[in-house]
Every structure is written in C-alpha cells, then in structure tokens.
PDB file of C-alpha atoms in Angstrom:
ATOM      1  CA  UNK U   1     -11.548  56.603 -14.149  1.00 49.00           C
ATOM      2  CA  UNK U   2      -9.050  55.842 -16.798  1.00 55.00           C
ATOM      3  CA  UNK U   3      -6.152  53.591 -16.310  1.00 57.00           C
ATOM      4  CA  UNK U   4      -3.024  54.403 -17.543  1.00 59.00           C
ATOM      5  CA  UNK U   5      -0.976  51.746 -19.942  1.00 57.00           C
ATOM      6  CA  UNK U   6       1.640  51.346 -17.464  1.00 58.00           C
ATOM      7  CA  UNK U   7      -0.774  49.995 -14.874  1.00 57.00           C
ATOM      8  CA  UNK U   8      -2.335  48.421 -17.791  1.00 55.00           C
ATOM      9  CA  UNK U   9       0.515  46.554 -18.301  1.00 54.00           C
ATOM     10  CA  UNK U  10       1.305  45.989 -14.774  1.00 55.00           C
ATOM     11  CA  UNK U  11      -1.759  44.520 -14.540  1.00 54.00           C
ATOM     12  CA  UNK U  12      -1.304  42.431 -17.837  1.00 51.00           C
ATOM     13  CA  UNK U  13       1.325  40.880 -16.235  1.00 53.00           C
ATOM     14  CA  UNK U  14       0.005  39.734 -13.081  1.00 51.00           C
ATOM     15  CA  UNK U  15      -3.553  38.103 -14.058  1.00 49.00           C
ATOM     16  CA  UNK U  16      -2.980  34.580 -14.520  1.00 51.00           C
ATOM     17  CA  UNK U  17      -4.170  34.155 -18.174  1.00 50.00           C
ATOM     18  CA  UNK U  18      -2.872  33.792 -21.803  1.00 51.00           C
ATOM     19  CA  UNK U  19      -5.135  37.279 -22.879  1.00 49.00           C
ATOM     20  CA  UNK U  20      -2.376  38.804 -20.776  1.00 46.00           C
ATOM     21  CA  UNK U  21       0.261  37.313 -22.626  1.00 47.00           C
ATOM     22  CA  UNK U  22      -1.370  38.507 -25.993  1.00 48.00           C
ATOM     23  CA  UNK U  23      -2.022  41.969 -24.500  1.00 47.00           C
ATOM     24  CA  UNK U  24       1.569  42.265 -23.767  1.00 49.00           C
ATOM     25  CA  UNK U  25       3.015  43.207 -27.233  1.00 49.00           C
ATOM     26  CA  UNK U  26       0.210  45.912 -27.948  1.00 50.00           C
ATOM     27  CA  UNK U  27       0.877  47.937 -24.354  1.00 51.00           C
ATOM     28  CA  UNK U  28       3.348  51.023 -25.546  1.00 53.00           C
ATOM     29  CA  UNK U  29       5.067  53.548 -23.139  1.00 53.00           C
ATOM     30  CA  UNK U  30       3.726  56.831 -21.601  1.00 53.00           C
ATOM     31  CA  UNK U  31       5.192  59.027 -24.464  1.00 55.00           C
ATOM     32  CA  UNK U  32       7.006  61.596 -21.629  1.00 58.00           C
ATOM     33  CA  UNK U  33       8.771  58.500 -20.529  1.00 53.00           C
ATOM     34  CA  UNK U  34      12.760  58.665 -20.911  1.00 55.00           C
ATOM     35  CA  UNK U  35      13.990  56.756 -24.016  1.00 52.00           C
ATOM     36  CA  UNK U  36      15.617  53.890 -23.471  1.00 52.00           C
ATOM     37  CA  UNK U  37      17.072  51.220 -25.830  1.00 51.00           C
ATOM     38  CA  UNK U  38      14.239  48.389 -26.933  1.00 50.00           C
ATOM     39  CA  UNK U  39      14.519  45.216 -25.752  1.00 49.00           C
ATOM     40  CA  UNK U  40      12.576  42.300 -27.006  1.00 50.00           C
ATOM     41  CA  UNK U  41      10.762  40.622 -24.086  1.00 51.00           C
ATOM     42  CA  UNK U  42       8.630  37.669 -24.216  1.00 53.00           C
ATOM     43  CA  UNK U  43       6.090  36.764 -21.552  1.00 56.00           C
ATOM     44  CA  UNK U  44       5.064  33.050 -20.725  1.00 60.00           C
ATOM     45  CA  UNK U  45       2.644  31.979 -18.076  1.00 57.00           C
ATOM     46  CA  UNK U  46       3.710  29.800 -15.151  1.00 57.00           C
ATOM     47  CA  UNK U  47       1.700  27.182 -13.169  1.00 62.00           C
ATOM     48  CA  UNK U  48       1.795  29.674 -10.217  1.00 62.00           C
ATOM     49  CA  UNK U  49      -0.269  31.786 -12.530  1.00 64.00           C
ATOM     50  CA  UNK U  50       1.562  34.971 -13.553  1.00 69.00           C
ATOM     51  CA  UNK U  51       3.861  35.643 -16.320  1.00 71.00           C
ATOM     52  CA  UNK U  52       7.457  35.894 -16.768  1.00 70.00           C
ATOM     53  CA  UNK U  53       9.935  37.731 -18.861  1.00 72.00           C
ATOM     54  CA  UNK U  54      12.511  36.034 -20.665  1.00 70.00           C
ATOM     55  CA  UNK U  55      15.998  37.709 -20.651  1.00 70.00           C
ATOM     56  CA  UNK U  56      16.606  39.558 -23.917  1.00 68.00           C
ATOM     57  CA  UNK U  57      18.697  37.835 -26.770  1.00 71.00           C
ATOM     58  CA  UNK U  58      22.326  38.370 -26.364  1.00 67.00           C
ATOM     59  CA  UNK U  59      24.495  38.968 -29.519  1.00 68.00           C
ATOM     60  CA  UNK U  60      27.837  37.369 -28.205  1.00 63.00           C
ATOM     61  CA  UNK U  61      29.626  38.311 -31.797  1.00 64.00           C
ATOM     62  CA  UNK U  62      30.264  41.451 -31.189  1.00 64.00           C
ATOM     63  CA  UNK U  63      32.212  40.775 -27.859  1.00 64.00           C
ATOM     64  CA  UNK U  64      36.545  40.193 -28.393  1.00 62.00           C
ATOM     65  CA  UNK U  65      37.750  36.504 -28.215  1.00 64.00           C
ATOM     66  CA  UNK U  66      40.711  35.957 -25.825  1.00 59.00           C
ATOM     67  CA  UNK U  67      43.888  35.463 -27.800  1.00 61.00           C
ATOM     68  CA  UNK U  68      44.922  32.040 -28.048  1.00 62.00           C
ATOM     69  CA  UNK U  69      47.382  30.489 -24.989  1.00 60.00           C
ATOM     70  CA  UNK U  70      50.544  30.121 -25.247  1.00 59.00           C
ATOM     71  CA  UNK U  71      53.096  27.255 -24.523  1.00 58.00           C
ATOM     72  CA  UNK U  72      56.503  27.113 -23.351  1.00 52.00           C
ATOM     73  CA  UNK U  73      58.330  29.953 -21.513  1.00 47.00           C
ATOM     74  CA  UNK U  74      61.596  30.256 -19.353  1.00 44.00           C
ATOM     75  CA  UNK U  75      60.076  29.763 -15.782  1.00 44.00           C
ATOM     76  CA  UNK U  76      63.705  29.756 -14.216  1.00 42.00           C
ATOM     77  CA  UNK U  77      63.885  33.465 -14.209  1.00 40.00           C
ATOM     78  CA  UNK U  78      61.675  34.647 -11.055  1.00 40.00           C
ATOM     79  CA  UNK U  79      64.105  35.589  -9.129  1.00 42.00           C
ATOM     80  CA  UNK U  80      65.024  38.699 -11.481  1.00 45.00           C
ATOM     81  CA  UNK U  81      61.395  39.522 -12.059  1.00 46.00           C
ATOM     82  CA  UNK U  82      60.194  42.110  -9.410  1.00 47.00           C
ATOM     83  CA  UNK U  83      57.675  41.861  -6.899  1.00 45.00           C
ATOM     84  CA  UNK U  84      53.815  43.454  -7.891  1.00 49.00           C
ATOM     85  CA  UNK U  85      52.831  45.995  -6.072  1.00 48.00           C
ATOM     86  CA  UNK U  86      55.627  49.522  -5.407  1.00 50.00           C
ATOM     87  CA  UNK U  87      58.751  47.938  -5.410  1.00 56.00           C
ATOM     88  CA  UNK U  88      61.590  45.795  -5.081  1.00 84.00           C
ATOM     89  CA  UNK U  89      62.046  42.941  -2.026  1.00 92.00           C
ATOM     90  CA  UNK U  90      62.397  44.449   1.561  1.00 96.00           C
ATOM     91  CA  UNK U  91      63.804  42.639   5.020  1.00 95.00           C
ATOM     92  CA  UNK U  92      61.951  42.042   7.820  1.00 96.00           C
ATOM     93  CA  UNK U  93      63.999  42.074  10.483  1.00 96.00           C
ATOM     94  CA  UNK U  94      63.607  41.396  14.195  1.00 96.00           C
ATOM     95  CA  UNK U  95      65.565  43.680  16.612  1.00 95.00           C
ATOM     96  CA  UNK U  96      66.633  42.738  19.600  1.00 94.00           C
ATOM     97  CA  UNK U  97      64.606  44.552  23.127  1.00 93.00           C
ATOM     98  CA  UNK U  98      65.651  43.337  26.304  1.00 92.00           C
ATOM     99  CA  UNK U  99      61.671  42.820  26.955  1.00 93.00           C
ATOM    100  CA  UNK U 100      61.891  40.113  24.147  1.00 92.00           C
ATOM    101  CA  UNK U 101      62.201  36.602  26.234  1.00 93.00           C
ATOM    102  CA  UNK U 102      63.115  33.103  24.144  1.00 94.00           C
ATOM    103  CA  UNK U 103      59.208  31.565  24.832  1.00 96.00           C
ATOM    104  CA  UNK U 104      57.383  35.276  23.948  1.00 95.00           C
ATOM    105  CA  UNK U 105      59.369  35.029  20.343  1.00 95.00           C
ATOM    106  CA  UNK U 106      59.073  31.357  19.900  1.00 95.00           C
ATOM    107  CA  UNK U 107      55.197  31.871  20.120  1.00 95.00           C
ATOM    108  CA  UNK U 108      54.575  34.952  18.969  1.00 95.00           C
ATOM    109  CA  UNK U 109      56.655  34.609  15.514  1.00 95.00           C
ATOM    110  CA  UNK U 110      55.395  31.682  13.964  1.00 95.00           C
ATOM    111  CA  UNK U 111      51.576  33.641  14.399  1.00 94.00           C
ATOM    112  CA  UNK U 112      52.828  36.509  12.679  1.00 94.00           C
ATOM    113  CA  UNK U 113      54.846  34.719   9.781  1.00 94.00           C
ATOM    114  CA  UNK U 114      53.499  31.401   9.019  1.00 91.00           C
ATOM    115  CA  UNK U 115      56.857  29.972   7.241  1.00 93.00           C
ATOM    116  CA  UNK U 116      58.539  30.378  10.251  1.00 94.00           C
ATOM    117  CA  UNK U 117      58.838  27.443  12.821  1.00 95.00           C
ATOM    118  CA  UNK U 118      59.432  27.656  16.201  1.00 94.00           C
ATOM    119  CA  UNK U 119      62.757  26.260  16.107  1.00 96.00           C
ATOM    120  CA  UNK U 120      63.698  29.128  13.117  1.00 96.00           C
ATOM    121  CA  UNK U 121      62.111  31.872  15.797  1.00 96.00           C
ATOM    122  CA  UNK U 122      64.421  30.449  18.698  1.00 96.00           C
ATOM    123  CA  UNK U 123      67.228  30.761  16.230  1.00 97.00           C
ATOM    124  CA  UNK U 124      66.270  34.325  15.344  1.00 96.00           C
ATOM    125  CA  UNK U 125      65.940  35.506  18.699  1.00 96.00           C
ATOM    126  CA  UNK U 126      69.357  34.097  19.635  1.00 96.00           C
ATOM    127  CA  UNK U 127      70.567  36.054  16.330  1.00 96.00           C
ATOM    128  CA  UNK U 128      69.322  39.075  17.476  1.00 95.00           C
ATOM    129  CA  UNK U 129      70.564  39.068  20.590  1.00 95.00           C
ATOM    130  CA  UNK U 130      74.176  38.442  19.267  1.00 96.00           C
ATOM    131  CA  UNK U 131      74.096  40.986  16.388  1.00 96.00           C
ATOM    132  CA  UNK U 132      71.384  43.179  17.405  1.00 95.00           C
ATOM    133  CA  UNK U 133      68.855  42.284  14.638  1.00 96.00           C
ATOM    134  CA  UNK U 134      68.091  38.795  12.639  1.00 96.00           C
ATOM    135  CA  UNK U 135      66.518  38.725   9.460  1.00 96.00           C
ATOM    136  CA  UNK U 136      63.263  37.263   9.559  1.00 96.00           C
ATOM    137  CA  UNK U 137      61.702  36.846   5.999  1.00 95.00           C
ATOM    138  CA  UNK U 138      62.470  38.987   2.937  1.00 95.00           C
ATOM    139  CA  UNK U 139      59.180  39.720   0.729  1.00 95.00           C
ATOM    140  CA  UNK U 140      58.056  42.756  -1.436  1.00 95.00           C
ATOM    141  CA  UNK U 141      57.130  46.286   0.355  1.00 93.00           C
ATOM    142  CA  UNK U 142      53.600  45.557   1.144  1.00 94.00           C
ATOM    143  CA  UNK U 143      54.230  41.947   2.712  1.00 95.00           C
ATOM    144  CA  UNK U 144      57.002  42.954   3.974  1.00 95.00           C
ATOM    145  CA  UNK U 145      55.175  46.150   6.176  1.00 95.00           C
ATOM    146  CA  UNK U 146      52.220  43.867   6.862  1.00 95.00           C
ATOM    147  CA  UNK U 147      54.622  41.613   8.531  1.00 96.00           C
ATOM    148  CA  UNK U 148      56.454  44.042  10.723  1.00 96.00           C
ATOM    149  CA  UNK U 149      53.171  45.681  11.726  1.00 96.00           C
ATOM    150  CA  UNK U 150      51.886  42.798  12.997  1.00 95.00           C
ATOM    151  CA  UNK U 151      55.501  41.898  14.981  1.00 95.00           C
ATOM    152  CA  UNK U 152      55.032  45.433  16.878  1.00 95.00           C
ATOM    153  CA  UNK U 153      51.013  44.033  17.618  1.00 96.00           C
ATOM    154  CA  UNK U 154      52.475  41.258  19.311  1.00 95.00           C
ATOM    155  CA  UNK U 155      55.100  42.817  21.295  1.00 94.00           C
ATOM    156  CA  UNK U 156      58.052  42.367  19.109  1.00 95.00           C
ATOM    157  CA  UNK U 157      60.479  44.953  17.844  1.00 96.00           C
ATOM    158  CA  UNK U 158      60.880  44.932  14.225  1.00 95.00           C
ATOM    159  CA  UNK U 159      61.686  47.017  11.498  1.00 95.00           C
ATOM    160  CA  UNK U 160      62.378  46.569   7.596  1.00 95.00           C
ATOM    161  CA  UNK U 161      64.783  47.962   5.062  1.00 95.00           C
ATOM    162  CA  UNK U 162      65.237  47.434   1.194  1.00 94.00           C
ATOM    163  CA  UNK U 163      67.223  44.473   0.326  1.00 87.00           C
ATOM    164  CA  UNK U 164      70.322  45.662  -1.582  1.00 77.00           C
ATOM    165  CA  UNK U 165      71.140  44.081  -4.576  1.00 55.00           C
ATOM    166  CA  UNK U 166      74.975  45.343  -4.500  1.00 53.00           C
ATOM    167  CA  UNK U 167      75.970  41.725  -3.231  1.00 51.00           C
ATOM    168  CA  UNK U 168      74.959  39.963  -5.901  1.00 46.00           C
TER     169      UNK U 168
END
C-alpha cells in the first residue's frame, strides 16, 4: 500500500526526530493540488518531540510608512466643526405629560443622560411644566435619538428637533 506525500509529510512532521526535519524540504505537493504562492517554512524539533513551523519571512519594505505628525493647529474652532455621523446638532427635549411626577424625572433622567444631575432634572421638569418642553442636552442626530429613545423606555416624554443656527 503506497502512501501518498501528503501523509508522508504529515507524518514527517509528527515523529519526534531530526530525519523528519531533513525529510521536510524534499516532500513536494500532489501535482492536482491548487497552486498557491510558496512560502518558505522551516521545521525545528521541540522537547515535546514534534516539529514546528516557523512563520514565513515578512518583507515589511514594501508596506507605506505613515506620514510624519504634525504640530500645532487652531483647537479653538470645535464649535463650527460638525458633528460625525448624518448631521448637524439636534435638541433633546423633555415634554411635559401630566403622568411625569418631580421624583419619576429626578431618577429617571440622570440614568438616561449621565451629565445631567438630579438637581438639573428637577429644574427641567419644573421647565417643562411652565413652557411645555425643557431642553435637555443638545448632541449630534445619533446621540441625540439614542437619548430620547431611551427617555420614552423610562416613561418620559421626549422628542428632538434640529438646533437652528439662525440665532447665532
């Protein structure tokens, strides 16, 4: 019964000796094997007795070097820079509910929006109530929906708009 040279070399590989290692280089490929790009491997033996490949020899010329950094800069100007993601800065507002008590928005706010303190959210419901909705945090579209989805989880009305930059 013949053995073919990929169990050949399987075998190679697994008997605990330095023939193996030897062997190794003159073992070639079934010839109706797919091509594939050479690699140079090299086998050692281990004290656990079989042998092990080294990684193949990485060329690291060829790959681009990052451009050098940079220094300096006008870090003043984030405000007119826009927010990543789709678009500009949107409201979060909370709107008032007659359902909405001072204790249920003093604890459920400050879970939903961690800048907010409990003081701001007792503030904010009292807003609401006077003018029918108090803005809660402005932050860019996805933010901004995360934030009001979550209000609406917790029992509080919300809703958010685009903040309009005619003011300014």
């Amino acid at each position: 019964m013949a053995i073919s040279s990929r169990a050949a070399a399987c075998t190679a590989l697994s008997i605990p000796s330095t023939a193996a290692a030897a062997s190794l280089s003159s073992v070639s490929v079934h010839r109706r094997a797919r091509p594939r790009k050479a690699f140079a491997a090299v086998a050692r033996a281990t004290s656990a007795g079989g042998a092990v490949l080294d990684p193949p020899a990485f060329d690291q010329s060829q790959l681009d070097t990052l451009p050098p950094a940079q220094e300096g800069g006008d870090t003043g100007r984030l405000k007119d820079r826009k927010g990543t993601g789709s678009g500009d800065s949107y409201k979060v507002l909370l709107l008032d509910d007659p359902r909405h008590t001072e204790k249920h928005v003093e604890t459920a706010l400050p879970q939903v929006v961690p800048s907010v303190t409990a003081e701001a959210a007792r503030q904010l419901f009292h807003e609401s109530r006077q003018k029918g909705a108090a803005l809660v945090i402005v932050a860019v579209k996805e933010h901004a929906e995360f934030y009001a989805q979550m209000m609406v989880r917790h029992g509080l009305r919300s809703a958010i708009e685009p903040e309009s930059d005619m003011a300014a």
